[in-house]
Short mmCIF file of C-alpha atoms in Angstrom, two decimals:
data_model
loop_
_atom_site.label_atom_id
_atom_site.label_comp_id
_atom_site.label_asym_id
_atom_site.label_seq_id
_atom_site.Cartn_x
_atom_site.Cartn_y
_atom_site.Cartn_z
CA MET A 1 49.85 -40.82 -32.56
CA LYS A 2 50.89 -44.50 -33.01
CA ASP A 3 49.65 -45.41 -29.55
CA PHE A 4 46.40 -42.70 -30.10
CA LEU A 5 45.42 -45.30 -32.93
CA LYS A 6 45.83 -48.27 -31.20
CA LEU A 7 43.75 -47.16 -28.40
CA TYR A 8 41.07 -45.61 -30.22
CA TRP A 9 41.16 -47.62 -34.06
CA PRO A 10 37.67 -49.47 -32.72
CA LEU A 11 36.01 -46.33 -31.85
CA ILE A 12 37.33 -44.97 -35.40
CA ALA A 13 35.94 -47.84 -37.21
CA VAL A 14 32.84 -47.57 -35.16
CA ALA A 15 32.37 -43.85 -35.83
CA VAL A 16 32.90 -44.66 -39.73
CA LEU A 17 30.26 -47.30 -39.83
CA GLY A 18 27.59 -45.25 -37.83
CA ILE A 19 28.12 -42.32 -40.36
CA PHE A 20 28.04 -44.67 -43.23
CA LEU A 21 24.70 -45.96 -42.02
CA ALA A 22 23.02 -42.69 -40.71
CA MET A 23 23.74 -41.11 -44.00
CA ARG A 24 21.45 -43.45 -45.64
CA PHE A 25 18.67 -41.80 -43.57
CA VAL A 26 20.14 -38.08 -43.44
CA GLU A 27 18.12 -35.66 -45.54
CA PRO A 28 20.09 -34.74 -48.72
CA PRO A 29 21.57 -31.87 -49.19
CA PRO A 30 19.89 -29.07 -51.40
CA PRO A 31 19.52 -28.41 -54.82
CA LYS A 32 22.24 -26.05 -56.54
CA SER A 33 19.83 -24.59 -58.68
CA ILE A 34 15.87 -24.08 -58.71
CA THR A 35 13.38 -22.60 -61.26
CA PHE A 36 11.55 -19.62 -60.50
CA ALA A 37 8.54 -18.68 -62.38
CA ALA A 38 7.69 -15.18 -62.26
CA GLY A 39 5.22 -13.26 -64.84
CA SER A 40 5.46 -10.98 -67.82
CA SER A 41 8.42 -9.47 -68.93
CA GLY A 42 9.23 -5.99 -67.32
CA GLY A 43 6.20 -6.71 -65.01
CA ALA A 44 6.57 -6.49 -60.95
CA TYR A 45 6.63 -10.40 -60.53
CA THR A 46 9.38 -10.52 -62.73
CA GLU A 47 11.25 -7.95 -61.11
CA TYR A 48 10.51 -9.47 -57.95
CA ALA A 49 11.98 -12.67 -59.05
CA ASN A 50 15.20 -11.22 -60.16
CA ARG A 51 15.72 -9.95 -56.96
CA TYR A 52 15.36 -13.45 -55.30
CA ALA A 53 17.74 -14.59 -57.81
CA ALA A 54 20.26 -12.31 -56.84
CA LEU A 55 19.48 -13.00 -53.06
CA LEU A 56 19.67 -16.73 -53.47
CA GLU A 57 22.69 -16.80 -55.66
CA ASP A 58 24.61 -15.04 -53.05
CA HIS A 59 24.01 -18.43 -50.97
CA GLY A 60 25.25 -20.49 -54.10
CA VAL A 61 21.90 -21.44 -55.68
CA SER A 62 21.61 -20.51 -58.91
CA VAL A 63 17.64 -19.51 -60.00
CA GLU A 64 16.49 -20.00 -63.46
CA VAL A 65 13.92 -17.02 -63.52
CA LEU A 66 11.12 -18.04 -66.38
CA THR A 67 9.06 -15.42 -68.23
CA THR A 68 5.04 -16.78 -68.22
CA ALA A 69 1.58 -15.20 -68.59
CA GLY A 70 0.74 -14.90 -65.02
CA SER A 71 -0.40 -16.52 -61.68
CA LEU A 72 -2.09 -19.51 -63.30
CA GLU A 73 0.21 -20.65 -65.66
CA ASN A 74 2.57 -20.27 -62.66
CA LEU A 75 0.02 -22.74 -61.16
CA ARG A 76 0.02 -24.99 -63.70
CA LEU A 77 3.99 -25.09 -63.96
CA LEU A 78 4.13 -25.91 -60.39
CA THR A 79 1.76 -28.74 -60.53
CA SER A 80 3.03 -30.24 -63.83
CA GLU A 81 5.47 -32.91 -64.35
CA GLY A 82 8.69 -33.16 -66.16
CA GLU A 83 10.57 -30.60 -67.75
CA ASP A 84 7.80 -27.75 -67.41
CA GLN A 85 7.69 -28.48 -63.78
CA VAL A 86 8.78 -25.23 -61.61
CA ASP A 87 10.02 -25.23 -57.63
CA VAL A 88 8.97 -21.65 -56.57
CA ALA A 89 6.59 -19.15 -58.45
CA LEU A 90 4.66 -15.73 -57.61
CA VAL A 91 1.08 -16.71 -57.25
CA GLN A 92 -2.13 -14.05 -57.09
CA GLY A 93 -4.16 -14.70 -53.87
CA GLY A 94 -7.31 -15.76 -54.19
CA ILE A 95 -7.16 -18.30 -57.40
CA ALA A 96 -5.55 -21.47 -56.07
CA ASP A 97 -7.77 -24.35 -56.59
CA PRO A 98 -7.43 -26.42 -52.93
CA VAL A 99 -8.09 -29.78 -55.19
CA VAL A 100 -6.12 -29.16 -58.18
CA ASP A 101 -3.45 -27.49 -55.94
CA ALA A 102 -3.08 -29.64 -53.08
CA GLU A 103 0.43 -30.55 -53.47
CA LEU A 104 1.30 -26.67 -52.82
CA LEU A 105 2.46 -24.95 -50.08
CA SER A 106 2.62 -21.24 -49.20
CA LEU A 107 5.83 -19.47 -47.68
CA GLY A 108 3.09 -16.47 -46.85
CA GLY A 109 1.97 -13.22 -48.28
CA LEU A 110 3.97 -10.98 -50.13
CA PHE A 111 2.51 -7.80 -50.93
CA TYR A 112 -0.23 -6.24 -52.08
CA GLU A 113 -1.63 -6.51 -55.53
CA PRO A 114 -4.75 -3.67 -55.44
CA PHE A 115 -7.52 -4.71 -57.45
CA TRP A 116 -8.39 -1.32 -59.63
CA VAL A 117 -11.92 -0.84 -60.94
CA PHE A 118 -12.38 2.06 -63.23
CA ALA A 119 -15.40 3.06 -64.99
CA ARG A 120 -16.21 6.18 -67.31
CA ALA A 121 -17.12 9.10 -65.41
CA ASP A 122 -20.40 9.58 -67.37
CA LEU A 123 -21.92 6.22 -66.52
CA GLY A 124 -22.02 7.04 -62.33
CA LEU A 125 -21.07 3.35 -61.57
CA VAL A 126 -20.45 3.57 -57.84
CA ASP A 127 -20.68 -0.49 -56.78
CA PHE A 128 -18.89 -3.40 -58.24
CA SER A 129 -22.19 -5.48 -58.38
CA GLN A 130 -23.00 -2.70 -61.40
CA LEU A 131 -20.58 -4.05 -63.65
CA HIS A 132 -22.10 -6.81 -65.30
CA GLU A 133 -24.16 -4.07 -67.13
CA VAL A 134 -21.48 -2.73 -68.51
CA SER A 135 -18.78 -4.08 -71.15
CA LEU A 136 -15.57 -4.30 -69.12
CA ALA A 137 -12.04 -5.10 -69.60
CA ILE A 138 -11.42 -7.92 -67.46
CA GLY A 139 -8.10 -9.57 -68.76
CA PRO A 140 -7.42 -12.41 -71.18
CA ASP A 141 -8.54 -16.27 -70.40
CA GLY A 142 -6.17 -17.48 -68.18
CA SER A 143 -5.08 -14.47 -66.06
CA GLY A 144 -5.10 -13.83 -62.59
CA THR A 145 -7.18 -10.62 -63.20
CA ARG A 146 -9.99 -12.11 -64.84
CA ALA A 147 -9.99 -14.81 -62.21
CA LEU A 148 -10.12 -12.60 -59.37
CA ALA A 149 -12.94 -10.72 -61.10
CA GLN A 150 -15.15 -13.63 -61.30
CA HIS A 151 -14.61 -14.25 -58.00
CA ILE A 152 -15.27 -11.28 -57.03
CA GLN A 153 -18.62 -11.10 -59.03
CA ALA A 154 -19.91 -14.18 -57.79
CA GLU A 155 -19.60 -12.71 -54.26
CA PHE A 156 -21.79 -10.17 -55.36
CA GLY A 157 -24.07 -11.93 -57.42
CA GLY A 158 -25.18 -11.63 -61.26
CA THR A 159 -23.40 -12.81 -64.04
CA TRP A 160 -21.44 -11.17 -67.41
CA THR A 161 -22.56 -11.92 -70.73
CA PRO A 162 -19.59 -13.25 -72.82
CA ASP A 163 -19.78 -10.41 -75.10
CA THR A 164 -19.58 -7.77 -72.29
CA THR A 165 -16.27 -9.16 -70.94
CA ILE A 166 -13.50 -7.54 -73.31
CA PRO A 167 -10.06 -9.78 -72.86
CA LEU A 168 -7.83 -6.94 -72.35
CA SER A 169 -5.40 -5.77 -69.48
CA GLY A 170 -2.67 -3.51 -68.68
CA GLN A 171 -1.86 -0.06 -71.08
CA PRO A 172 -4.29 -1.75 -73.77
CA ALA A 173 -7.41 -2.17 -71.43
CA ALA A 174 -6.59 1.65 -70.09
CA ASP A 175 -6.43 2.83 -73.68
CA ALA A 176 -9.84 1.53 -74.43
CA LEU A 177 -10.97 2.88 -71.50
CA LEU A 178 -9.78 6.57 -72.31
CA ALA A 179 -11.24 5.68 -75.89
CA GLY A 180 -14.44 5.22 -74.88
CA ASP A 181 -14.39 1.51 -76.67
CA VAL A 182 -15.29 -0.05 -73.17
CA ASP A 183 -17.23 1.38 -70.31
CA ALA A 184 -15.09 -0.10 -67.17
CA ALA A 185 -11.69 -2.28 -66.76
CA VAL A 186 -10.34 -3.72 -63.83
CA PHE A 187 -6.27 -4.48 -62.95
CA ALA A 188 -4.54 -6.18 -60.47
CA ALA A 189 -1.27 -3.87 -60.26
CA GLY A 190 0.97 -2.27 -58.22
CA ILE A 191 0.36 1.93 -57.54
CA SER A 192 3.58 2.51 -59.59
CA ALA A 193 1.76 0.86 -63.01
CA PRO A 194 1.90 3.51 -65.13
CA TYR A 195 -1.62 3.09 -66.57
CA VAL A 196 -3.08 3.13 -63.10
CA ASP A 197 -1.59 6.24 -62.34
CA GLN A 198 -2.72 7.72 -65.61
CA LEU A 199 -6.22 6.70 -64.84
CA LEU A 200 -6.14 8.43 -61.30
CA ARG A 201 -5.28 11.62 -63.18
CA ASP A 202 -7.95 11.36 -65.81
CA GLU A 203 -11.17 13.07 -65.16
CA ARG A 204 -12.86 11.12 -67.66
CA VAL A 205 -12.69 8.01 -65.26
CA VAL A 206 -13.50 7.40 -62.04
CA GLN A 207 -12.14 4.71 -59.44
CA VAL A 208 -14.84 2.40 -58.01
CA GLY A 209 -14.15 1.37 -54.48
CA PHE A 210 -15.27 -1.50 -52.20
CA PRO A 211 -17.53 -0.55 -49.37
CA ARG A 212 -17.90 -4.04 -48.16
CA ALA A 213 -14.17 -4.65 -48.45
CA PRO A 214 -13.90 -5.65 -44.82
CA ALA A 215 -16.37 -8.24 -45.68
CA LEU A 216 -15.14 -9.41 -48.47
CA ALA A 217 -11.71 -9.75 -46.93
CA ARG A 218 -13.05 -11.67 -44.10
CA ARG A 219 -14.62 -14.22 -46.27
CA ALA A 220 -11.00 -15.04 -48.39
CA PRO A 221 -7.86 -14.80 -46.47
CA ALA A 222 -5.87 -14.33 -49.69
CA LEU A 223 -7.82 -10.93 -50.10
CA GLY A 224 -6.60 -7.94 -47.72
CA GLU A 225 -8.53 -4.97 -47.10
CA LEU A 226 -6.74 -1.51 -47.68
CA THR A 227 -7.52 2.03 -48.10
CA LEU A 228 -6.01 4.31 -50.59
CA LEU A 229 -5.34 6.89 -48.65
CA ARG A 230 -6.79 10.84 -49.74
CA GLY A 231 -3.51 12.30 -51.46
CA VAL A 232 -1.26 9.26 -51.45
CA VAL A 233 -0.51 9.57 -54.76
CA ASP A 234 -0.05 12.87 -55.40
CA ILE A 235 -0.34 15.18 -51.76
CA GLY A 236 0.02 18.61 -54.42
CA GLY A 237 -2.89 17.27 -56.90
CA ASP A 238 -4.87 15.69 -53.99
CA LEU A 239 -5.25 12.22 -55.41
CA PRO A 240 -7.51 10.55 -54.49
CA GLY A 241 -9.72 13.29 -53.39
CA GLN A 242 -11.07 11.00 -50.49
CA ASP A 243 -9.97 7.89 -48.84
CA VAL A 244 -11.08 4.93 -51.23
CA GLN A 245 -12.07 1.68 -49.29
CA MET A 246 -10.32 -1.13 -51.81
CA ILE A 247 -9.58 -4.70 -51.75
CA ALA A 248 -6.20 -6.41 -52.83
CA PRO A 249 -5.12 -9.83 -53.32
CA VAL A 250 -2.09 -10.80 -52.01
CA ALA A 251 0.61 -12.34 -54.00
CA GLN A 252 1.97 -15.20 -52.79
CA LEU A 253 5.43 -17.07 -52.50
CA THR A 254 4.49 -20.58 -53.63
CA VAL A 255 6.28 -23.47 -53.55
CA ARG A 256 5.91 -27.28 -54.05
CA GLU A 257 5.60 -29.50 -51.24
CA ASP A 258 8.55 -31.83 -51.99
CA LEU A 259 10.91 -28.21 -52.37
CA HIS A 260 14.08 -28.77 -50.01
CA PRO A 261 13.40 -27.26 -46.17
CA ALA A 262 16.95 -25.73 -46.42
CA ILE A 263 15.60 -23.77 -49.71
CA GLN A 264 12.25 -22.40 -47.81
CA SER A 265 14.47 -21.42 -45.65
CA ILE A 266 16.63 -19.03 -47.66
CA LEU A 267 13.53 -18.24 -49.65
CA LEU A 268 11.94 -16.78 -46.51
CA GLU A 269 14.63 -14.85 -45.57
CA SER A 270 15.05 -13.44 -48.96
CA ALA A 271 11.30 -12.34 -48.38
CA VAL A 272 11.98 -10.32 -45.10
CA SER A 273 14.95 -8.67 -47.05
CA ILE A 274 12.39 -7.95 -50.04
CA HIS A 275 9.29 -7.10 -48.88
CA SER A 276 9.14 -5.85 -45.18
CA GLU A 277 10.07 -2.36 -46.20
CA ALA A 278 6.83 0.31 -46.03
CA SER A 279 5.12 0.92 -49.15
CA LEU A 280 2.70 3.45 -50.10
CA LEU A 281 -0.11 0.96 -49.42
CA ALA A 282 1.48 -1.12 -46.40
CA ARG A 283 2.96 -0.08 -43.25
CA PRO A 284 7.15 -1.40 -42.19
CA GLY A 285 6.92 -5.10 -41.28
CA ARG A 286 3.48 -5.81 -42.61
CA PHE A 287 5.05 -8.41 -45.14
CA PRO A 288 5.35 -11.03 -45.51
CA ASP A 289 2.96 -12.77 -43.90
CA GLY A 290 2.04 -16.23 -42.77
CA GLY A 291 -1.61 -15.84 -42.66
CA ALA A 292 -2.18 -14.08 -45.56
CA THR A 293 -2.49 -16.99 -47.62
CA ASP A 294 -5.11 -19.54 -49.83
CA LEU A 295 -2.68 -22.45 -49.80
CA PRO A 296 -1.88 -24.42 -46.52
CA LEU A 297 1.40 -22.41 -45.15
CA SER A 298 4.66 -24.75 -45.26
CA LYS A 299 5.77 -26.32 -42.11
CA GLN A 300 9.30 -24.44 -42.51
CA ALA A 301 7.40 -21.06 -42.83
CA ASP A 302 5.20 -21.57 -39.86
CA ARG A 303 8.52 -22.32 -37.74
CA TYR A 304 9.94 -19.44 -39.66
CA TYR A 305 7.13 -16.44 -38.77
CA ARG A 306 6.93 -18.16 -35.16
CA ASP A 307 10.65 -18.66 -34.15
CA GLY A 308 12.44 -16.72 -36.78
CA PRO A 309 15.97 -18.01 -38.33
CA SER A 310 17.10 -21.36 -36.76
CA ALA A 311 19.83 -20.65 -34.17
CA LEU A 312 22.67 -22.21 -36.56
CA ARG A 313 21.32 -19.80 -39.28
CA ARG A 314 21.82 -16.95 -37.05
CA TYR A 315 25.52 -17.33 -36.42
CA PHE A 316 26.75 -19.41 -39.47
CA SER A 317 26.54 -19.09 -43.57
CA PHE A 318 23.96 -20.69 -45.30
CA GLY A 319 26.18 -23.83 -46.56
CA VAL A 320 27.67 -24.36 -42.85
CA ALA A 321 24.12 -23.91 -40.87
CA ASN A 322 22.62 -26.38 -43.51
CA PHE A 323 25.35 -29.25 -43.47
CA LEU A 324 25.01 -28.87 -39.07
CA GLU A 325 21.07 -29.27 -39.57
CA ARG A 326 21.68 -32.46 -41.40
CA ALA A 327 24.31 -33.59 -39.29
CA TRP A 328 22.42 -33.74 -36.11
CA ILE A 329 20.94 -37.35 -37.14
CA LEU A 330 24.37 -38.26 -37.15
CA LEU A 331 26.04 -36.83 -34.33
CA ILE A 332 23.13 -37.96 -31.87
CA PRO A 333 23.23 -41.81 -31.86
CA LEU A 334 26.93 -41.46 -32.66
CA VAL A 335 27.49 -39.36 -29.30
CA THR A 336 25.46 -42.10 -27.61
CA LEU A 337 27.45 -44.73 -28.59
CA LEU A 338 30.39 -43.21 -28.55
CA ILE A 339 30.19 -42.17 -24.90
CA PRO A 340 30.01 -45.79 -23.29
CA LEU A 341 33.02 -46.31 -25.87
CA VAL A 342 35.36 -44.16 -24.69
CA ARG A 343 34.98 -44.66 -21.41
CA ALA A 344 35.52 -48.15 -22.11
CA ALA A 345 38.37 -47.70 -24.48
CA PRO A 346 41.55 -47.04 -21.53
CA PRO A 347 40.41 -50.29 -19.66
CA ILE A 348 40.27 -52.47 -22.92
CA TYR A 349 43.66 -50.96 -23.97
CA ARG A 350 45.29 -51.59 -20.73
CA TRP A 351 44.31 -55.02 -20.73
CA ARG A 352 45.34 -55.58 -24.33
CA VAL A 353 48.76 -54.36 -23.71
CA ARG A 354 49.27 -56.24 -20.65
CA ARG A 355 48.16 -59.55 -22.08
CA LYS A 356 50.78 -59.57 -24.70
CA ILE A 357 53.07 -59.60 -21.59
CA TYR A 358 51.30 -61.93 -18.88
CA VAL A 359 50.71 -64.59 -21.64
CA TRP A 360 54.58 -65.40 -21.18
CA TYR A 361 53.82 -66.36 -17.49
CA GLU A 362 52.10 -69.37 -18.60
CA ASP A 363 54.96 -70.92 -20.69
CA LEU A 364 57.62 -69.87 -17.87
CA ARG A 365 55.63 -71.40 -15.43
CA GLN A 366 55.34 -74.46 -17.39
CA LEU A 367 59.27 -74.47 -18.17
CA GLU A 368 59.99 -73.76 -14.13
CA ALA A 369 57.63 -76.84 -13.72
CA ARG A 370 59.72 -79.15 -16.20
CA GLY A 371 63.17 -77.84 -14.86
CA ARG A 372 62.08 -78.57 -11.04
CA ALA A 373 60.90 -81.88 -12.37
CA ALA A 374 63.92 -82.60 -14.36
CA LYS A 375 66.11 -85.62 -13.14
CA THR A 376 69.29 -85.21 -15.05
CA GLU A 377 71.34 -82.02 -15.61
CA PRO A 378 71.13 -82.45 -19.54
CA ASP A 379 67.54 -82.22 -18.79
CA ARG A 380 68.06 -79.07 -17.06
CA ASP A 381 70.17 -77.78 -19.96
CA LEU A 382 67.61 -78.22 -22.08
CA ILE A 383 64.75 -76.12 -20.33
CA ARG A 384 67.66 -73.52 -19.65
CA LYS A 385 67.97 -73.08 -23.20
CA HIS A 386 64.07 -72.96 -23.67
CA LEU A 387 64.41 -70.22 -21.13
CA SER A 388 67.43 -68.41 -23.13
CA GLN A 389 64.85 -68.50 -26.28
CA LEU A 390 61.69 -67.21 -23.80
CA GLN A 391 64.17 -64.45 -23.07
CA GLU A 392 65.10 -63.71 -26.28
CA GLU A 393 61.33 -63.58 -27.70
CA ILE A 394 60.11 -61.43 -25.08
CA GLY A 395 62.99 -59.11 -25.59
CA LYS A 396 61.74 -58.49 -29.16
CA LEU A 397 58.11 -57.38 -27.70
CA GLU A 398 57.12 -54.35 -28.28
CA VAL A 399 54.80 -52.14 -25.58
CA PRO A 400 54.38 -48.44 -24.74
CA LEU A 401 57.14 -47.07 -22.58
CA SER A 402 54.35 -46.66 -19.76
CA TYR A 403 54.07 -50.80 -20.08
CA ASN A 404 58.22 -51.11 -19.48
CA ASP A 405 57.77 -51.88 -16.05
CA ASP A 406 55.83 -54.61 -16.40
CA LEU A 407 57.74 -55.92 -19.46
CA TYR A 408 61.13 -55.42 -17.61
CA ARG A 409 59.62 -57.64 -14.50
CA LEU A 410 58.93 -60.07 -16.74
CA ARG A 411 62.34 -60.46 -18.23
CA SER A 412 63.49 -60.58 -14.35
CA HIS A 413 61.57 -63.53 -13.49
CA VAL A 414 62.37 -65.25 -16.34
CA ALA A 415 65.99 -64.77 -15.09
CA PHE A 416 64.99 -65.74 -11.82
CA VAL A 417 63.57 -69.12 -12.34
CA ASN A 418 66.82 -69.42 -14.52
CA GLN A 419 68.85 -69.01 -11.69
CA ILE A 420 66.79 -71.51 -9.39
CA LEU A 421 67.31 -74.39 -11.85
CA GLY A 422 70.93 -73.71 -11.55
CA ASN A 423 70.90 -74.07 -8.13
CA LEU A 424 68.95 -77.21 -7.87
CA ASP A 425 70.79 -80.47 -7.02
CA PRO A 426 69.71 -82.81 -9.70
CA GLN A 427 69.05 -85.67 -6.85
CA GLN A 428 66.83 -83.49 -5.13
CA LYS A 429 62.73 -84.69 -5.49
CA VAL A 430 60.70 -81.50 -6.18
CA ASP A 431 57.18 -81.27 -6.32
CA PRO A 432 57.01 -78.63 -9.25
CA LEU A 433 53.54 -77.29 -8.26
CA THR A 434 54.22 -76.72 -4.90
CA ALA A 435 57.72 -76.21 -4.44
#
């Protein structure tokens, strides 16, 4: 180990320095906690957000799920600054403003939120464009349902007067419709919503479909077209009694553009786990969908939909894979630097060890030259004394075992010079440099 450190300590020093410098440019580790804006308590958004929270916590990321008024508030929280800011939110497709929400990105569409339109059966309404002539429960200001209804109405043309749009949604809106307090009601809700099932089964109301659903979906990427198949709600009850063309905004997983890519990655993995199953409205594998968005798709999501999870993520846990992915910026320059250094280290080490031995030959040569040039025996005795001291100092020299032959060769040369000086005639004239 001691020899190893002597050989490679310069490389270790360079590696440590390289890591220190590279760490200044490496992307920081992902946060240990995020905030997830969901929806109303007990709603589908909150249920899904809790499922995301459970999956992310398995990877060591804690999730705070916020109860909100819905998609518009979620967009506001995503774009706000300070304590109100959230990192992730579920947002209804079709309501984002490309200017106001320019700093937001989508991780893809997750599930259909069918846009249900119900009207009193006795009114004979057959088209959405007729709704501006009746009283309509459209949802409260700031709700995604209201924003979507206004967007669709703008597509059809015509306007609603303020006194005909009633700010009711959910079960209160369904109750008002059945009681005759409003003529029609719209909902952006899942097929499992209790009030949707109630209205589908009540003969006093009819569902208004969208024969032009394909055209609407083509004009707005975040809107999907779907067909509510005959009998899909209740086979025995034949509900609905015929296929109904519908439009459905696609709920999106929306993030701030500065959300760490690793967090985006596990959100995408969770989305596949949660939303890829079949439902009454979608075939297996229909979602998540990178194309069903009205916000720009993040680079991480685009890569995920194209190539799937990273190669490291297929074999390692989230924490290990993330560390290795971040470490690439360290490994590439370090390997590039260390390869020539590793090749150069053994020759440099051999030179350093042998230099400790060979440096004594200069002293030995000078002492031999002085001894040959000495005129008297006392002068030669002094040189022999210096040779003895040289031999003693060399004896204290420590070198690896593999270099002992060089060391003992030096010591034998010292003894050889000492012997030469003992055999010289004091009166003999010798050229110290050529003898």
